[in-house]
CSV table of N, CA and C in Angstrom, one decimal:
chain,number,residue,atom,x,y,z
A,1,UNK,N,8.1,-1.4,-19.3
A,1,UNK,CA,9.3,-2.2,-19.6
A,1,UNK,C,9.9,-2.5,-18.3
A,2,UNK,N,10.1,-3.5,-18.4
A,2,UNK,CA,11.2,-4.3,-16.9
A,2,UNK,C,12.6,-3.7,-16.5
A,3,UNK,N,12.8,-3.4,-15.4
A,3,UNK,CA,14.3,-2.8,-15.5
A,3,UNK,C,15.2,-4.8,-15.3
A,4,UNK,N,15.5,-5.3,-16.5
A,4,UNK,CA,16.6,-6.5,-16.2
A,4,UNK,C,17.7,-6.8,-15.8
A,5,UNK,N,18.0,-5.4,-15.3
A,5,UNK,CA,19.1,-4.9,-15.0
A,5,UNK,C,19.9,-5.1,-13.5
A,6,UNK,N,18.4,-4.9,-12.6
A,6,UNK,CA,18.2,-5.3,-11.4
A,6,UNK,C,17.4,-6.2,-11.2
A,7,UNK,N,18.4,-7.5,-10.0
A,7,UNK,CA,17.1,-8.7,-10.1
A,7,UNK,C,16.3,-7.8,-8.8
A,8,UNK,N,15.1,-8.9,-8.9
A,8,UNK,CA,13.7,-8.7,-8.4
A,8,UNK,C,14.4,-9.2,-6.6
A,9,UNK,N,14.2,-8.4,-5.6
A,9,UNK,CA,14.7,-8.4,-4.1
A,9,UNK,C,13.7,-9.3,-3.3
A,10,UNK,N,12.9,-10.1,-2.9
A,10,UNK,CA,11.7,-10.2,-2.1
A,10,UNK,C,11.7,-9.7,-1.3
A,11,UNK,N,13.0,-10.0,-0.2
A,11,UNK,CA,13.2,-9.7,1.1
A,11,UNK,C,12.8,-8.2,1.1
A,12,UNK,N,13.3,-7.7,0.3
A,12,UNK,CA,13.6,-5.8,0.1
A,12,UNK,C,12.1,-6.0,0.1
A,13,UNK,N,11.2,-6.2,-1.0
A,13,UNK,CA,9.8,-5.2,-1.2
A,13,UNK,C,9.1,-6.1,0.4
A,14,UNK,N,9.2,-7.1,1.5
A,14,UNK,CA,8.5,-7.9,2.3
A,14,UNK,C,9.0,-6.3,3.5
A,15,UNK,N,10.0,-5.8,3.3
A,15,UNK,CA,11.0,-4.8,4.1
A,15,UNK,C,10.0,-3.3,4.4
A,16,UNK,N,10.3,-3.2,2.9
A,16,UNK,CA,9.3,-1.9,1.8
A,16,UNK,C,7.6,-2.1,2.6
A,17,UNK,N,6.9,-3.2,2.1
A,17,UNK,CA,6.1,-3.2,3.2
A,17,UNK,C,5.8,-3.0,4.1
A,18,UNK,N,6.3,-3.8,4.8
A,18,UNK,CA,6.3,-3.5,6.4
A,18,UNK,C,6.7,-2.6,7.2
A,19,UNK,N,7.7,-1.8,6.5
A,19,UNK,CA,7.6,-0.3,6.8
A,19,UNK,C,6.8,0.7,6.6
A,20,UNK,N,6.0,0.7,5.4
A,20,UNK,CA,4.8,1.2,5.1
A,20,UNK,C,3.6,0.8,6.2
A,21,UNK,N,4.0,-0.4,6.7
A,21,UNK,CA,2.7,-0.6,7.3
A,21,UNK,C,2.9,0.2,8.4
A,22,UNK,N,3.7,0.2,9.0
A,22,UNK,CA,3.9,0.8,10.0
A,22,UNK,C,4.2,2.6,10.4
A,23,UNK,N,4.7,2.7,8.9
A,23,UNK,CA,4.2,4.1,8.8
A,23,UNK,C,3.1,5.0,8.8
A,24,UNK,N,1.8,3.8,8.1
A,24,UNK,CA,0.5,4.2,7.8
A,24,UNK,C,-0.4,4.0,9.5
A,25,UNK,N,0.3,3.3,10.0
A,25,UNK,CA,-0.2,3.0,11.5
A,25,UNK,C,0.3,4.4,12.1
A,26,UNK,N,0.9,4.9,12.1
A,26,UNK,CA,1.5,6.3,12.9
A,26,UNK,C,1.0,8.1,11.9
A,27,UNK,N,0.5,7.3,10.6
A,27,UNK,CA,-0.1,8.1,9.9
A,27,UNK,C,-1.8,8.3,9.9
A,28,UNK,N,-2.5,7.2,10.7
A,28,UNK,CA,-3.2,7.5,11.1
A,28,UNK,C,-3.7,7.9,12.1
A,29,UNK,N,-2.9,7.9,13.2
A,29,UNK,CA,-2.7,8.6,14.7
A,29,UNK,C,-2.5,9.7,14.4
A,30,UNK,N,-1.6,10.6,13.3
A,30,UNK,CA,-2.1,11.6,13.4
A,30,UNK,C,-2.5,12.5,12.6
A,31,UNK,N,-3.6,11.8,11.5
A,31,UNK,CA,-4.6,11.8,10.7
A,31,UNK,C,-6.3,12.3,11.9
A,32,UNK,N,-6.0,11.2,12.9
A,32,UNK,CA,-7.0,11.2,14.1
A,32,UNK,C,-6.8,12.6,15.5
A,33,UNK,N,-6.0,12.8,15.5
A,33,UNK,CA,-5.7,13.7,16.0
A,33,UNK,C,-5.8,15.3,15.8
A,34,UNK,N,-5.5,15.0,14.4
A,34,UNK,CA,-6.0,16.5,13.4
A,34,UNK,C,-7.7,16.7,13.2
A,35,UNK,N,-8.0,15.8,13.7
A,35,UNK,CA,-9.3,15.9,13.3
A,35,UNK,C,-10.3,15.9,12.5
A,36,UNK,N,-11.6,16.2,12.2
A,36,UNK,CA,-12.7,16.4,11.3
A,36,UNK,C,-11.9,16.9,9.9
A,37,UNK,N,-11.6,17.2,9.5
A,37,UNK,CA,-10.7,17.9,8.5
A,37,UNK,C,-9.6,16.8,8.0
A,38,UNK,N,-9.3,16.1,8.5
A,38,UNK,CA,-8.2,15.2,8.2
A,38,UNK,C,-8.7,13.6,7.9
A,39,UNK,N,-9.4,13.9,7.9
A,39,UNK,CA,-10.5,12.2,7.7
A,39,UNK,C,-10.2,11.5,6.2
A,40,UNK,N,-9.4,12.3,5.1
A,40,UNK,CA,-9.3,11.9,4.0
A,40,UNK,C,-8.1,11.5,4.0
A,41,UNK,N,-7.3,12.0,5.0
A,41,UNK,CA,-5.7,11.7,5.1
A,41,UNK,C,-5.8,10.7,5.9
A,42,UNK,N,-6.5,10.3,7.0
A,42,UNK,CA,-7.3,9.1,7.8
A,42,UNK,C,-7.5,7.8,6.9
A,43,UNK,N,-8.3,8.2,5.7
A,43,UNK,CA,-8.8,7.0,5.4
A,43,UNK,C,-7.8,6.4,4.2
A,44,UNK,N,-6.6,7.3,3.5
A,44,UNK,CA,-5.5,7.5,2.7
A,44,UNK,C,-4.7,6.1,3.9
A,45,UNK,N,-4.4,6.5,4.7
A,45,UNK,CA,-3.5,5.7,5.9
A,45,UNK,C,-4.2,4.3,5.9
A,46,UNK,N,-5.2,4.2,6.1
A,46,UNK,CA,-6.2,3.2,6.8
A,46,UNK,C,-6.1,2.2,5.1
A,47,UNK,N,-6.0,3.0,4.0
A,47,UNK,CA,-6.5,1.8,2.5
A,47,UNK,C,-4.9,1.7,2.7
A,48,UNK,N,-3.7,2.8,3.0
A,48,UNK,CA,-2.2,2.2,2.6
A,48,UNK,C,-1.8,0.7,3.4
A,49,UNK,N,-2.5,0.8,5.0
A,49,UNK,CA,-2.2,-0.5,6.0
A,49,UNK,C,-2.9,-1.3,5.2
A,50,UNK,N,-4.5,-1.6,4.6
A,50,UNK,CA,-4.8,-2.8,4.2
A,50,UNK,C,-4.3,-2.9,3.3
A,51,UNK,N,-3.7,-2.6,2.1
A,51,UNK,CA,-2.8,-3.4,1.1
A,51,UNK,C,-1.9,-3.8,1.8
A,52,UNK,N,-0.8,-3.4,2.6
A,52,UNK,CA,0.7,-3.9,3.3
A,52,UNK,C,0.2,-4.8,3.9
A,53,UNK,N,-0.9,-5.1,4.4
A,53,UNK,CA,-1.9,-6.3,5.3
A,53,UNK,C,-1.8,-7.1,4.4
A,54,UNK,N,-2.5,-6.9,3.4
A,54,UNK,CA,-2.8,-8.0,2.2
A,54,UNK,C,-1.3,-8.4,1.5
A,55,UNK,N,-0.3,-7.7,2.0
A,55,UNK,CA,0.8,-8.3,0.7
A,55,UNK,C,2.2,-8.6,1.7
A,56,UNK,N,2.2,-8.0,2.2
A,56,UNK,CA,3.3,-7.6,3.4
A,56,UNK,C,4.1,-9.6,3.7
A,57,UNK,N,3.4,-10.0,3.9
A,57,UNK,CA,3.5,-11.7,4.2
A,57,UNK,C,3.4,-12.9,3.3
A,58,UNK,N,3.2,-12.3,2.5
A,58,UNK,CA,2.6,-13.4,1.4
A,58,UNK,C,3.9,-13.9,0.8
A,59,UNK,N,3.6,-14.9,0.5
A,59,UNK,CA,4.8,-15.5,-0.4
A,59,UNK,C,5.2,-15.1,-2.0
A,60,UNK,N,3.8,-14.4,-2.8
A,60,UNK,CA,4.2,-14.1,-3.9
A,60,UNK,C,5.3,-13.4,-4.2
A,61,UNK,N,5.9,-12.3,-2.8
A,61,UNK,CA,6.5,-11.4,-2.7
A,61,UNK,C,7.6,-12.2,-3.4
A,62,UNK,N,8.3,-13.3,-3.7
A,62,UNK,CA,9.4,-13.8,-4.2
A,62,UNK,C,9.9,-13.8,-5.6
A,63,UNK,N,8.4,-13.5,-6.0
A,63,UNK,CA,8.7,-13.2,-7.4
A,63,UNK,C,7.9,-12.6,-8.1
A,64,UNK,N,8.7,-11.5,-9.0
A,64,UNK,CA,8.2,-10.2,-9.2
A,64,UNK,C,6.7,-10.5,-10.3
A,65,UNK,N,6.7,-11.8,-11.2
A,65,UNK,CA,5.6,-12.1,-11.8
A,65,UNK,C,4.5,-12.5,-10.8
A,66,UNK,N,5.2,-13.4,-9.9
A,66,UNK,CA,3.5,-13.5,-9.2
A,66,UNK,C,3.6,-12.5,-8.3
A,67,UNK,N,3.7,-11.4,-7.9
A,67,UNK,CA,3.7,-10.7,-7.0
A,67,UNK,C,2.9,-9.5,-8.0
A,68,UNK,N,2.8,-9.4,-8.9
A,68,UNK,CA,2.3,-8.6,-10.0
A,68,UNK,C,0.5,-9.4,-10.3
A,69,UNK,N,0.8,-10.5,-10.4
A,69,UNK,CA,-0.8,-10.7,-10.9
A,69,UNK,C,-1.4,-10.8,-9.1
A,70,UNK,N,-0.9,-11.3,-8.2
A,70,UNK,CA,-1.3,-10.9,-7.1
A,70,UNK,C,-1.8,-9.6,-7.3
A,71,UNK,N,-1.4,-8.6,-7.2
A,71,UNK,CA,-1.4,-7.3,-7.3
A,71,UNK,C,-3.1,-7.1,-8.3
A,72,UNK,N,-2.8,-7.7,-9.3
A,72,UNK,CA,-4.3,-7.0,-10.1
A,72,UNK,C,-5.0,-7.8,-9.9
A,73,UNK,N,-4.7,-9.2,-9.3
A,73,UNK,CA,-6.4,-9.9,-7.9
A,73,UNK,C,-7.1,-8.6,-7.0
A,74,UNK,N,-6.1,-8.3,-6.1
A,74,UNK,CA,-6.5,-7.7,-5.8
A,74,UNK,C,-6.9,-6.0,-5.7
A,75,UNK,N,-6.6,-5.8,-7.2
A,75,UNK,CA,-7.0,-4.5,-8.0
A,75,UNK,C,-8.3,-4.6,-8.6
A,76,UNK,N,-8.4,-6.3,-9.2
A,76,UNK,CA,-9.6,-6.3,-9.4
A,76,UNK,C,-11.2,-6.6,-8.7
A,77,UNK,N,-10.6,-6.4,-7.3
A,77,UNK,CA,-11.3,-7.1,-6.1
A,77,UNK,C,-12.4,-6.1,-6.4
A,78,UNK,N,-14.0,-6.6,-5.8
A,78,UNK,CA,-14.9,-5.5,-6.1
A,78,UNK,C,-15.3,-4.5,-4.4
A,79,UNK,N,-14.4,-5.3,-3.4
A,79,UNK,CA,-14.9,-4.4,-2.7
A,79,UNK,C,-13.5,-4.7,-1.5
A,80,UNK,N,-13.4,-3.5,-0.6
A,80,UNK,CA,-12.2,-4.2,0.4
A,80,UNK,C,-12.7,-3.8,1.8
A,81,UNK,N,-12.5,-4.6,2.7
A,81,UNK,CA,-13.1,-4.2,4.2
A,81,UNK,C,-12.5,-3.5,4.6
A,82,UNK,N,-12.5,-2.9,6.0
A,82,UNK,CA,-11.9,-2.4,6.6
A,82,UNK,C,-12.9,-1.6,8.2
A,83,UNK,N,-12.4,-1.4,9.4
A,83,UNK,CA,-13.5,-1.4,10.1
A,83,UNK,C,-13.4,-0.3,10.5
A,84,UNK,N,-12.4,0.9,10.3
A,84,UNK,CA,-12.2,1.6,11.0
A,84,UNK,C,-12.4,3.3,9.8
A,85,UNK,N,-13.0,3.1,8.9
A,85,UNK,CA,-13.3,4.3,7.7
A,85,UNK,C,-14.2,5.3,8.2
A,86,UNK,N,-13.9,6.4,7.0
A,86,UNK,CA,-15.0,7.7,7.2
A,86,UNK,C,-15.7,7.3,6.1
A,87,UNK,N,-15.4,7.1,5.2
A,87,UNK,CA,-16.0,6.8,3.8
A,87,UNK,C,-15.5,5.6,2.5
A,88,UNK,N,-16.5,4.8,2.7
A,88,UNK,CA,-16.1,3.2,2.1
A,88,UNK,C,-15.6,3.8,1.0
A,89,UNK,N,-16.3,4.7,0.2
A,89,UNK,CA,-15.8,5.0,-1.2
A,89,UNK,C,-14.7,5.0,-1.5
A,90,UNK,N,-14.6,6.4,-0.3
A,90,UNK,CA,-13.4,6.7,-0.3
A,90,UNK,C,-12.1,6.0,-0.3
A,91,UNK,N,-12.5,5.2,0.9
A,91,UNK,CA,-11.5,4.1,1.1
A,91,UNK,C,-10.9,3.5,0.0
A,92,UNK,N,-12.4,2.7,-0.2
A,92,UNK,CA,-12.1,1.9,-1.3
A,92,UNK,C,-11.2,2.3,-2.7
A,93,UNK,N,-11.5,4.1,-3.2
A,93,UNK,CA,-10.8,4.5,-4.2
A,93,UNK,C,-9.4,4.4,-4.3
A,94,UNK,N,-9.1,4.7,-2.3
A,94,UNK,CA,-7.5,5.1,-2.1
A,94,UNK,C,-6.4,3.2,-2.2
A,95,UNK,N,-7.4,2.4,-1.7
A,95,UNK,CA,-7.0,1.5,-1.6
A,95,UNK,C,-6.6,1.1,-3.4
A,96,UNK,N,-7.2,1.2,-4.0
A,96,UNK,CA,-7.3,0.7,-5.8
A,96,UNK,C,-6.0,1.9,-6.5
A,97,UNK,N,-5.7,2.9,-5.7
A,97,UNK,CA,-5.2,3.7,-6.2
A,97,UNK,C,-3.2,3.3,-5.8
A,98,UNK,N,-3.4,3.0,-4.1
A,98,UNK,CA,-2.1,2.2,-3.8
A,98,UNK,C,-1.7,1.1,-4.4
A,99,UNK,N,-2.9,0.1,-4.2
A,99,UNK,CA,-2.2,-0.9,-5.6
A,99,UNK,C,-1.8,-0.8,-7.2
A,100,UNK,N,-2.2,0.5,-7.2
A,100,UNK,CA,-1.9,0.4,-8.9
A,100,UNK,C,0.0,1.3,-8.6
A,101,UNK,N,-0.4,1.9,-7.6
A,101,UNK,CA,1.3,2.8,-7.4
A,101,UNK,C,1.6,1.4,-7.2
A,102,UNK,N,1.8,0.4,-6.4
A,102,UNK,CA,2.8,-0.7,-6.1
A,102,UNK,C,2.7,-1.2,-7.3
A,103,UNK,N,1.6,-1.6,-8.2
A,103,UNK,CA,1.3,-2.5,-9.7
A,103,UNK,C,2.8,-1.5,-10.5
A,104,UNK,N,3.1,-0.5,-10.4
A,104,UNK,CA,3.5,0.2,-11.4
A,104,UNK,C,5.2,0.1,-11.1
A,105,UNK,N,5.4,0.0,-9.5
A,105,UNK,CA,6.8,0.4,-8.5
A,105,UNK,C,7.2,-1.2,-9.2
A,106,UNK,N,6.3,-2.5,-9.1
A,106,UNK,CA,6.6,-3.6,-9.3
A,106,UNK,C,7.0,-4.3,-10.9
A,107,UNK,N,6.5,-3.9,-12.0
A,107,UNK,CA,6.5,-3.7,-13.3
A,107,UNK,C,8.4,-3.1,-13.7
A,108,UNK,N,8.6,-1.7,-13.0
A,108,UNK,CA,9.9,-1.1,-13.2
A,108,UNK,C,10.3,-1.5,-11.9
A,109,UNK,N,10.5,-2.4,-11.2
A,109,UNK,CA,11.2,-2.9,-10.4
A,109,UNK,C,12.2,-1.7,-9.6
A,110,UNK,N,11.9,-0.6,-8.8
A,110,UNK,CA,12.4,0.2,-8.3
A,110,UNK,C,11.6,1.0,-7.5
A,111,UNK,N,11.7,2.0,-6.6
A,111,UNK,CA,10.6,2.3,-5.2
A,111,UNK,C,11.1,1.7,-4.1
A,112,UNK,N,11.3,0.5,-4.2
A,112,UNK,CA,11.1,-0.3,-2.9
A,112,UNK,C,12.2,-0.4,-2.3
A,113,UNK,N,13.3,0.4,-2.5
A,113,UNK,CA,14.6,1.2,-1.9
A,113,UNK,C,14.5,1.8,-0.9
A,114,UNK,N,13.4,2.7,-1.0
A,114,UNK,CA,13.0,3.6,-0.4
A,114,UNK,C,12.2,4.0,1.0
A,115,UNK,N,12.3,3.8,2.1
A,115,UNK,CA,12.4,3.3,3.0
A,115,UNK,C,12.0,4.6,4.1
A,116,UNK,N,11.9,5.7,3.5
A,116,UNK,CA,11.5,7.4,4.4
A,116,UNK,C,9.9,7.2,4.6
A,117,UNK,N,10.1,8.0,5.9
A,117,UNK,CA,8.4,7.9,5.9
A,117,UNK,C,7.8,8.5,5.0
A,118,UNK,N,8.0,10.0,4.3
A,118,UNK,CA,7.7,10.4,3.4
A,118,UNK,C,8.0,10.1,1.6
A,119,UNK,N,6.9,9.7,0.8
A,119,UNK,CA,7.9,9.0,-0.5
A,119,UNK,C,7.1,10.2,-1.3
């Protein structure tokens, strides 16, 4: 169910993004740092930057319906790049798993307030 209560922000979720991207960039610095053991928190960071990549700029961001089928394009994508992984799988899982958290934050239109590096 929609919250209609609150209109749809672009600016705010283009914000929401790009803070995430940049959190996920400092999350894998020290993902990499921690080392061999940390490679899943590594590749957690690495699928959070390529969704904010893929959405962070785009124009759908304006409105919450195309910003949502955007969203399950690229939920339904069969595969996503990236150059810098431990494990494509992996990757690939974590990446399908942040889009469905943003598919879900975008649907109840709320999350993207939220702005701490930790959510």
């Amino acid at each position: 169910m929609t919250n209609t209560s609150k209109p749809w922000d672009g600016e705010l979720v283009r914000k929401w993004l790009a803070r995430r991207f940049e959190v996920s960039r400092l999350d894998q610095a020290a993902a990499d740092r921690r080392g061999y053991e940390a490679r899943d928190d590594y590749d957690k960071a690495v699928a959070e930057e390529w969704a904010c990549r893929a959405l962070k700029d785009a124009a759908c961001t304006n409105d919450q319906a195309a910003f949502a089928t955007r969203l399950k394009e690229l939920i339904s994508q069969d595969d996503y790049q990236a150059a810098s992984t431990y494990d494509d799988t992996r990757f690939e899982r974590h990446v399908r798993t942040y889009l469905r958290k943003l598919a879900k934050m975008t649907k109840a239109n709320e999350g993207f307030e939220k702005t701490l590096h930790h959510q």
